[in-house]
mmCIF file of C-alpha atoms in Angstrom:
data_model
loop_
_atom_site.group_PDB
_atom_site.id
_atom_site.type_symbol
_atom_site.label_atom_id
_atom_site.label_comp_id
_atom_site.label_asym_id
_atom_site.label_seq_id
_atom_site.Cartn_x
_atom_site.Cartn_y
_atom_site.Cartn_z
ATOM 1 C CA MET A 295 44.345 47.453 61.104
ATOM 2 C CA PHE A 296 42.938 45.088 58.364
ATOM 3 C CA PHE A 297 43.062 41.490 58.246
ATOM 4 C CA PHE A 298 41.643 39.228 55.509
ATOM 5 C CA ILE A 299 40.490 35.469 56.029
ATOM 6 C CA HIS A 300 40.358 33.070 52.996
ATOM 7 C CA ASN A 301 39.391 29.628 51.828
ATOM 8 C CA PRO A 302 40.713 27.995 48.467
ATOM 9 C CA LEU A 303 38.125 30.240 46.773
ATOM 10 C CA ILE A 304 37.873 33.617 48.046
ATOM 11 C CA PHE A 305 41.078 35.979 48.705
ATOM 12 C CA LEU A 306 38.952 38.470 50.762
ATOM 13 C CA LEU A 307 39.712 41.973 49.336
ATOM 14 C CA LEU A 308 36.919 44.180 50.192
ATOM 15 C CA PHE A 309 35.262 47.028 47.920
ATOM 16 C CA PHE A 310 32.548 48.912 48.808
ATOM 17 C CA LEU A 311 29.394 49.635 46.406
ATOM 18 C CA PRO A 312 27.062 52.803 46.803
ATOM 19 C CA SER A 313 25.512 51.286 43.736
ATOM 20 C CA VAL A 314 27.814 48.707 41.418
ATOM 21 C CA LYS A 315 30.855 51.132 40.764
ATOM 22 C CA PRO A 316 33.449 50.323 43.266
ATOM 23 C CA ILE A 317 34.588 53.346 45.345
ATOM 24 C CA TRP A 318 38.329 51.641 44.976
ATOM 25 C CA THR A 319 40.050 49.948 42.403
ATOM 26 C CA SER A 320 43.384 48.380 42.041
ATOM 27 C CA SER A 321 45.287 48.278 38.391
ATOM 28 C CA ALA A 322 46.813 44.745 39.047
ATOM 29 C CA LEU A 323 43.612 43.141 40.902
ATOM 30 C CA VAL A 324 43.490 39.405 40.758
ATOM 31 C CA PHE A 325 40.921 38.265 42.770
ATOM 32 C CA LEU A 326 38.063 40.833 43.843
ATOM 33 C CA VAL A 327 34.607 40.798 46.144
ATOM 34 C CA LEU A 328 32.275 43.066 45.710
ATOM 35 C CA VAL A 329 29.880 44.465 48.526
ATOM 36 C CA LEU A 330 26.258 45.684 47.267
ATOM 37 C CA ARG A 331 24.661 47.925 49.754
ATOM 38 C CA VAL A 332 20.725 47.670 49.451
ATOM 39 C CA SER A 333 18.410 49.222 51.604
ATOM 40 C CA HIS A 334 15.553 47.206 50.603
ATOM 41 C CA VAL A 335 16.446 43.571 50.049
ATOM 42 C CA HIS A 336 12.952 42.243 49.334
ATOM 43 C CA GLY A 337 12.469 42.924 45.622
ATOM 44 C CA SER A 338 15.668 44.357 44.348
ATOM 45 C CA ARG A 339 17.446 43.831 41.498
ATOM 46 C CA ILE A 340 20.802 45.036 40.924
ATOM 47 C CA LYS A 341 22.864 44.819 37.177
ATOM 48 C CA VAL A 342 26.590 44.326 38.181
ATOM 49 C CA SER A 343 29.232 44.345 35.802
ATOM 50 C CA LEU A 344 32.006 41.649 36.046
ATOM 51 C CA SER A 345 35.552 41.424 34.304
ATOM 52 C CA CYS A 346 37.559 38.826 33.900
ATOM 53 C CA GLY A 347 40.816 40.989 33.469
ATOM 54 C CA GLU A 348 42.415 42.767 30.666
ATOM 55 C CA ALA A 349 44.787 39.955 30.290
ATOM 56 C CA TYR A 350 41.901 37.584 29.422
ATOM 57 C CA GLN A 351 40.672 40.695 26.585
ATOM 58 C CA ASP A 352 40.892 38.792 23.397
ATOM 59 C CA LYS A 353 39.852 35.077 25.298
ATOM 60 C CA PRO A 354 37.242 32.790 25.112
ATOM 61 C CA VAL A 355 36.083 33.448 28.396
ATOM 62 C CA PHE A 356 33.076 31.428 29.871
ATOM 63 C CA TRP A 357 31.208 32.127 33.181
ATOM 64 C CA LYS A 358 29.936 30.141 35.828
ATOM 65 C CA ARG A 359 28.371 30.839 39.325
ATOM 66 C CA ASN A 360 29.080 28.443 42.473
ATOM 67 C CA GLY A 361 31.145 26.483 39.747
ATOM 68 C CA VAL A 362 27.832 25.955 37.667
ATOM 69 C CA GLU A 363 27.370 27.213 34.005
ATOM 70 C CA LEU A 364 24.857 29.527 33.754
ATOM 71 C CA THR A 365 21.830 29.392 31.636
ATOM 72 C CA PRO A 366 21.770 30.952 29.091
ATOM 73 C CA ALA A 367 25.735 30.562 29.223
ATOM 74 C CA LEU A 368 27.502 34.012 29.491
ATOM 75 C CA GLN A 369 30.298 34.381 27.443
ATOM 76 C CA GLY A 370 32.938 37.159 26.988
ATOM 77 C CA ASN A 371 35.775 39.519 29.196
ATOM 78 C CA ARG A 372 33.687 41.451 30.341
ATOM 79 C CA VAL A 373 29.637 40.917 30.931
ATOM 80 C CA THR A 374 26.576 41.829 33.248
ATOM 81 C CA VAL A 375 24.746 39.926 36.018
ATOM 82 C CA LEU A 376 21.317 40.278 37.927
ATOM 83 C CA VAL A 377 21.798 40.036 41.285
ATOM 84 C CA ARG A 378 18.402 39.483 42.546
ATOM 85 C CA GLU A 379 17.697 40.311 46.481
ATOM 86 C CA MET A 380 20.269 37.940 48.388
ATOM 87 C CA ASN A 381 21.527 35.582 45.587
ATOM 88 C CA GLY A 382 24.609 36.886 45.358
ATOM 89 C CA GLY A 383 27.593 33.934 44.909
ATOM 90 C CA ASN A 384 31.056 33.341 43.658
ATOM 91 C CA TYR A 385 31.886 34.247 39.759
ATOM 92 C CA THR A 386 34.107 32.001 38.270
ATOM 93 C CA CYS A 387 35.528 32.832 34.697
ATOM 94 C CA HIS A 388 37.303 29.860 32.343
ATOM 95 C CA LEU A 389 38.509 29.577 29.340
ATOM 96 C CA SER A 390 36.124 27.338 27.875
ATOM 97 C CA PRO A 391 33.254 25.548 29.876
ATOM 98 C CA ASP A 392 35.112 23.273 31.149
ATOM 99 C CA GLY A 393 38.281 24.674 30.814
ATOM 100 C CA GLU A 394 40.877 26.719 32.603
ATOM 101 C CA TYR A 395 39.858 28.194 35.982
ATOM 102 C CA LEU A 396 41.246 32.485 35.158
ATOM 103 C CA ASN A 397 39.908 34.429 37.974
ATOM 104 C CA HIS A 398 36.936 35.083 39.884
ATOM 105 C CA THR A 399 34.292 37.595 41.203
ATOM 106 C CA VAL A 400 32.360 37.386 44.738
ATOM 107 C CA ILE A 401 29.091 39.323 44.962
ATOM 108 C CA LEU A 402 27.846 40.082 48.788
ATOM 109 C CA VAL A 403 24.985 41.706 49.706
ATOM 110 C CA GLN A 404 25.144 44.118 52.359
ATOM 111 C CA PRO A 405 21.281 44.799 53.788
ATOM 112 C CA ASP A 406 21.193 48.224 55.583
ATOM 113 C CA ASN A 407 17.994 47.299 57.544
ATOM 114 C CA ARG A 408 18.320 44.329 59.466
ATOM 115 C CA THR A 409 21.294 42.358 61.226
ATOM 116 C CA VAL A 410 21.164 38.366 61.802
ATOM 117 C CA ILE A 411 24.205 36.767 62.249
ATOM 118 C CA LEU A 412 25.053 37.905 65.563
ATOM 119 C CA GLU A 413 23.231 37.562 68.612
ATOM 120 C CA GLU A 414 22.684 41.016 70.741
ATOM 121 C CA ILE A 415 24.475 40.994 73.806
ATOM 122 C CA SER A 416 21.558 43.612 75.014
ATOM 123 C CA PRO A 417 20.128 46.960 73.214
ATOM 124 C CA GLU A 418 23.099 48.558 75.208
ATOM 125 C CA GLY A 419 25.558 46.305 74.770
ATOM 126 C CA GLY A 420 25.437 45.771 71.203
ATOM 127 C CA HIS A 421 26.845 42.270 69.881
ATOM 128 C CA ILE A 422 30.416 42.914 70.352
ATOM 129 C CA HIS A 423 31.818 42.179 74.142
ATOM 130 C CA CYS A 424 35.133 44.012 74.725
ATOM 131 C CA LEU A 425 37.725 43.695 77.489
ATOM 132 C CA ALA A 426 41.010 44.447 78.979
ATOM 133 C CA PRO A 427 42.764 43.350 81.698
ATOM 134 C CA ASN A 428 44.965 46.438 82.663
ATOM 135 C CA TYR A 429 45.856 49.067 80.462
ATOM 136 C CA ASN A 430 49.116 48.202 79.057
ATOM 137 C CA GLY A 431 47.090 48.522 75.158
ATOM 138 C CA SER A 432 45.958 44.430 74.732
ATOM 139 C CA PHE A 433 42.236 43.603 74.904
ATOM 140 C CA HIS A 434 39.875 41.215 73.973
ATOM 141 C CA CYS A 435 36.738 41.677 71.739
ATOM 142 C CA SER A 436 34.257 38.413 71.241
ATOM 143 C CA TRP A 437 30.844 37.947 69.368
ATOM 144 C CA THR A 438 28.302 35.244 69.536
ATOM 145 C CA ARG A 439 27.086 33.768 66.256
ATOM 146 C CA THR A 440 23.177 33.311 66.204
ATOM 147 C CA GLN A 441 21.677 29.216 66.010
ATOM 148 C CA HIS A 442 20.945 29.235 62.489
ATOM 149 C CA ARG A 443 24.178 31.582 60.982
ATOM 150 C CA SER A 444 26.693 29.354 63.011
ATOM 151 C CA HIS A 445 28.286 28.977 59.681
ATOM 152 C CA ALA A 446 28.764 32.054 59.401
ATOM 153 C CA ALA A 447 32.550 33.366 58.670
ATOM 154 C CA VAL A 448 34.647 36.594 59.490
ATOM 155 C CA LEU A 449 35.614 38.443 56.608
ATOM 156 C CA LEU A 450 37.643 41.170 58.119
ATOM 157 C CA VAL A 451 38.358 43.180 60.862
ATOM 158 C CA LYS A 452 39.286 46.750 60.911
ATOM 159 C CA THR A 453 40.061 48.412 64.402
ATOM 160 C CA ASN A 454 41.640 51.610 64.615
ATOM 161 C CA ARG A 455 42.427 54.777 67.138
ATOM 162 C CA TYR A 456 41.560 58.239 65.441
ATOM 163 C CA MET A 457 44.031 57.873 62.749
ATOM 164 C CA ASP A 458 46.118 54.810 64.086
ATOM 165 C CA LYS A 459 45.334 51.442 62.968
ATOM 166 C CA ILE A 460 45.571 48.856 65.844
ATOM 167 C CA PRO A 461 47.053 45.118 65.005
ATOM 168 C CA CYS A 462 44.785 42.421 65.802
ATOM 169 C CA GLU A 463 44.549 38.555 65.161
ATOM 170 C CA LEU A 464 41.112 36.512 64.926
ATOM 171 C CA GLU A 465 40.916 33.445 66.883
ATOM 172 C CA ALA A 466 40.944 30.081 65.252
ATOM 173 C CA ASP A 467 37.143 29.746 65.652
ATOM 174 C CA GLY A 468 36.242 32.880 63.811
ATOM 175 C CA SER A 469 34.329 34.142 66.966
ATOM 176 C CA GLY A 470 36.534 37.156 69.173
ATOM 177 C CA VAL A 471 39.949 38.778 68.326
ATOM 178 C CA ILE A 472 43.296 40.075 70.108
ATOM 179 C CA CYS A 473 44.130 43.784 69.668
ATOM 180 C CA GLN A 474 47.346 45.623 70.742
ATOM 181 C CA ASP A 475 46.810 49.197 71.387
ATOM 182 C CA ALA A 476 50.156 50.946 71.298
ATOM 183 C CA SER A 477 49.093 53.946 72.853
ATOM 184 C CA CYS A 478 51.025 54.607 76.533
ATOM 185 C CA PRO A 479 49.274 52.938 79.425
ATOM 186 C CA TYR A 480 50.263 56.613 81.286
ATOM 187 C CA LYS A 481 48.504 58.877 78.659
ATOM 188 C CA GLU A 482 45.154 60.298 78.464
ATOM 189 C CA GLU A 483 43.219 58.916 76.310
ATOM 190 C CA ARG A 484 41.412 61.616 73.962
ATOM 191 C CA HIS A 485 40.081 59.336 71.317
ATOM 192 C CA ARG A 486 37.834 56.254 71.493
ATOM 193 C CA ILE A 487 38.871 52.631 70.067
ATOM 194 C CA THR A 488 37.010 51.479 66.998
ATOM 195 C CA LEU A 489 35.856 48.344 66.037
ATOM 196 C CA THR A 490 34.230 46.863 62.981
ATOM 197 C CA VAL A 491 33.884 43.454 62.130
ATOM 198 C CA TYR A 492 32.497 42.641 58.531
ATOM 199 C CA ILE A 493 30.649 38.936 58.669
ATOM 200 C CA HIS A 494 29.240 37.008 55.647
ATOM 201 C CA SER A 495 26.445 34.145 55.927
ATOM 202 C CA TYR A 496 26.634 32.644 52.381
ATOM 203 C CA SER A 497 25.593 35.828 50.016
ATOM 204 C CA ARG A 498 25.078 38.028 53.046
ATOM 205 C CA LEU A 499 27.388 40.323 54.341
ATOM 206 C CA GLU A 500 26.482 42.184 57.999
ATOM 207 C CA ALA A 501 28.899 44.904 59.725
ATOM 208 C CA TYR A 502 29.019 45.213 63.007
ATOM 209 C CA THR A 503 30.757 47.954 64.861
ATOM 210 C CA ARG A 504 31.674 48.439 68.818
ATOM 211 C CA SER A 505 33.680 51.924 70.084
ATOM 212 C CA PHE A 506 35.145 52.504 73.169
ATOM 213 C CA TYR A 507 37.742 53.839 75.452
ATOM 214 C CA LEU A 508 40.239 51.582 76.905
ATOM 215 C CA ARG A 509 39.329 52.417 80.274
ATOM 216 C CA GLU A 510 35.614 51.909 79.924
ATOM 217 C CA ILE A 511 36.313 48.239 79.027
ATOM 218 C CA VAL A 512 39.308 47.531 81.818
ATOM 219 C CA LYS A 513 37.994 44.218 83.820
ATOM 220 C CA PRO A 514 40.720 43.489 86.526
ATOM 221 C CA GLU A 515 41.458 39.649 86.696
ATOM 222 C CA LYS A 516 40.179 38.038 89.627
ATOM 223 C CA LEU A 517 41.469 38.627 93.084
ATOM 224 C CA PRO A 518 44.787 35.977 94.289
ATOM 225 C CA ASN A 519 45.604 34.653 97.226
ATOM 226 C CA LEU A 520 42.994 35.109 99.284
ATOM 227 C CA ARG A 521 43.484 33.798 102.957
ATOM 228 C CA VAL A 522 42.301 34.019 106.588
ATOM 229 C CA SER A 523 44.195 35.105 109.384
ATOM 230 C CA SER A 524 43.736 35.722 113.451
ATOM 231 C CA GLY A 525 39.830 34.442 112.888
ATOM 232 C CA GLN A 526 37.986 36.670 110.491
ATOM 233 C CA VAL A 527 40.644 38.885 108.982
ATOM 234 C CA PHE A 528 40.475 38.149 105.083
ATOM 235 C CA SER A 529 43.444 39.852 103.284
ATOM 236 C CA TRP A 530 44.287 38.979 99.433
ATOM 237 C CA ASP A 531 46.608 40.302 96.446
ATOM 238 C CA ALA A 532 46.283 42.552 93.522
ATOM 239 C CA PRO A 533 46.452 40.867 90.368
ATOM 240 C CA ASP A 534 49.647 39.978 89.012
ATOM 241 C CA SER A 535 48.655 41.434 85.578
ATOM 242 C CA TRP A 536 47.313 44.301 87.184
ATOM 243 C CA ASP A 537 49.321 47.855 86.239
ATOM 244 C CA LYS A 538 52.016 49.370 88.513
ATOM 245 C CA PRO A 539 52.802 51.603 90.642
ATOM 246 C CA GLY A 540 49.432 50.624 92.272
ATOM 247 C CA SER A 541 48.930 54.466 93.446
ATOM 248 C CA TYR A 542 48.155 55.657 90.108
ATOM 249 C CA PHE A 543 46.492 53.028 88.979
ATOM 250 C CA GLY A 544 44.415 52.468 92.036
ATOM 251 C CA LEU A 545 42.002 49.735 92.894
ATOM 252 C CA HIS A 546 38.962 49.724 95.629
ATOM 253 C CA PHE A 547 37.519 46.341 96.555
ATOM 254 C CA GLN A 548 33.519 45.471 97.193
ATOM 255 C CA ILE A 549 33.028 43.151 100.305
ATOM 256 C CA LYS A 550 30.092 41.057 100.840
ATOM 257 C CA VAL A 551 29.556 38.393 103.125
ATOM 258 C CA ALA A 552 26.607 35.975 102.213
ATOM 259 C CA ARG A 553 24.562 33.308 103.993
ATOM 260 C CA ILE A 554 26.382 29.829 103.707
ATOM 261 C CA GLY A 555 24.787 27.861 100.819
ATOM 262 C CA HIS A 556 24.784 31.335 99.255
ATOM 263 C CA SER A 557 26.560 32.913 96.064
ATOM 264 C CA CYS A 558 28.310 35.659 95.636
ATOM 265 C CA SER A 559 25.684 37.102 93.289
ATOM 266 C CA SER A 560 23.144 37.206 95.990
ATOM 267 C CA ASP A 561 20.892 39.829 96.683
ATOM 268 C CA LYS A 562 20.425 39.144 100.087
ATOM 269 C CA PRO A 563 23.769 39.285 101.864
ATOM 270 C CA ILE A 564 24.668 39.757 105.657
ATOM 271 C CA LEU A 565 26.855 42.967 105.008
ATOM 272 C CA THR A 566 27.830 44.956 101.795
ATOM 273 C CA ASN A 567 31.341 47.544 102.097
ATOM 274 C CA ILE A 568 33.640 49.422 100.123
ATOM 275 C CA THR A 569 37.231 49.680 101.170
ATOM 276 C CA GLU A 570 40.847 50.812 99.500
ATOM 277 C CA VAL A 571 42.276 48.128 101.229
ATOM 278 C CA ARG A 572 43.497 44.458 100.765
ATOM 279 C CA LYS A 573 42.073 43.756 104.151
ATOM 280 C CA TYR A 574 39.106 43.325 105.763
ATOM 281 C CA GLU A 575 37.754 42.067 109.282
ATOM 282 C CA VAL A 576 34.510 40.281 109.564
ATOM 283 C CA ASN A 577 32.420 41.362 112.420
ATOM 284 C CA ILE A 578 29.684 39.318 113.002
ATOM 285 C CA THR A 579 28.779 36.574 115.757
ATOM 286 C CA SER A 580 27.374 34.272 112.539
ATOM 287 C CA ARG A 581 30.812 31.354 112.158
ATOM 288 C CA ARG A 582 28.413 30.242 108.927
ATOM 289 C CA TYR A 583 28.891 32.264 106.022
ATOM 290 C CA VAL A 584 30.541 33.336 102.707
ATOM 291 C CA PHE A 585 33.450 35.815 102.223
ATOM 292 C CA CYS A 586 33.508 37.756 98.756
ATOM 293 C CA VAL A 587 35.606 40.910 97.332
ATOM 294 C CA ARG A 588 35.919 42.018 93.939
ATOM 295 C CA ALA A 589 38.329 44.817 92.112
ATOM 296 C CA GLN A 590 37.552 47.769 90.044
ATOM 297 C CA ASP A 591 39.330 51.179 88.918
ATOM 298 C CA LYS A 592 38.743 52.967 91.461
ATOM 299 C CA HIS A 593 39.040 56.159 88.922
ATOM 300 C CA THR A 594 36.973 55.227 85.963
ATOM 301 C CA LEU A 595 34.527 53.049 87.942
ATOM 302 C CA GLY A 596 34.561 49.996 84.992
ATOM 303 C CA PRO A 597 33.663 46.696 84.997
ATOM 304 C CA TRP A 598 34.109 44.565 88.458
ATOM 305 C CA SER A 599 36.309 41.797 88.497
ATOM 306 C CA ASN A 600 34.767 38.509 88.954
ATOM 307 C CA TRP A 601 34.123 37.604 92.948
ATOM 308 C CA SER A 602 37.161 35.580 94.928
ATOM 309 C CA GLN A 603 35.197 34.064 97.520
ATOM 310 C CA CYS A 604 36.081 31.806 101.520
ATOM 311 C CA THR A 605 33.344 29.535 103.002
ATOM 312 C CA VAL A 606 33.630 29.515 106.076
ATOM 313 C CA ASN A 607 31.588 26.765 108.173
ATOM 314 C CA LYS A 608 32.737 27.433 111.851
ATOM 315 C CA SER A 609 36.612 26.245 112.339
ATOM 316 C CA ASP A 610 36.763 25.151 108.574
ATOM 317 C CA VAL A 611 37.367 27.724 105.998
ATOM 318 C CA VAL A 612 37.619 26.821 102.024
ATOM 319 C CA CYS A 613 39.418 29.409 100.211
#
């Protein structure tokens, strides 16, 4: 699935250039973005041919870059510009130096050897984080811009599973997408989902890709209705969003009992255990502790849910 984000100057139809010739063109093209892929930005000099459009072949066309007239003046329907290093920009053509706007071409530069726009989650996790609450096909992917590239804008997101395009909706702040895969939740996944985000900072363009099976990113929601009865018997429900039947979409649960004042992430718990039933009796002498429970798909062993917890302080229990 492709979608394009635009501002008043840029309507984003994205074309990739192995050198300066687009590998795909349109006879009715009005707005165009040219992407120059370069292996080494430092010292690069690339000549790019621009056209205002066939309709202006015999018109007195003048060109500007980022709204400023070029020196020396650049005239004619078909012109050649020299792009040095990262100095792309928005080239607009006009009927005269101060005349009517006719068309434009945005030139972006995509370095092959380095990325600086998005923060890396980890060497293994890459730059894009994806999660799904169940197997109904809806998933969310997000990313974080680096401190000095907080202004960077998403140009395009492409998502597919093999030959099937997956529709996505960009979030308002441009930091994530919500997608819906139409695959049946009972169907065995044969192909990975591939999501690619194209994002630019000024004239710099970078592409980030994440590839995954849905089963690898399914994280159950936090377990609801955690409660205690008969002294120290805790029980809970499966998340409302979890797929049914539970016999097919099985969960198991990690139990952790931590000392009071400690969090569920404590690496020195009083006890830990795994169970497949939604009930657990704590058999310890202490009456001051934190009871923690979380869920995981027991078949795929994907991400754990966030912890649900109760704090027990003698006769007082807060869940």
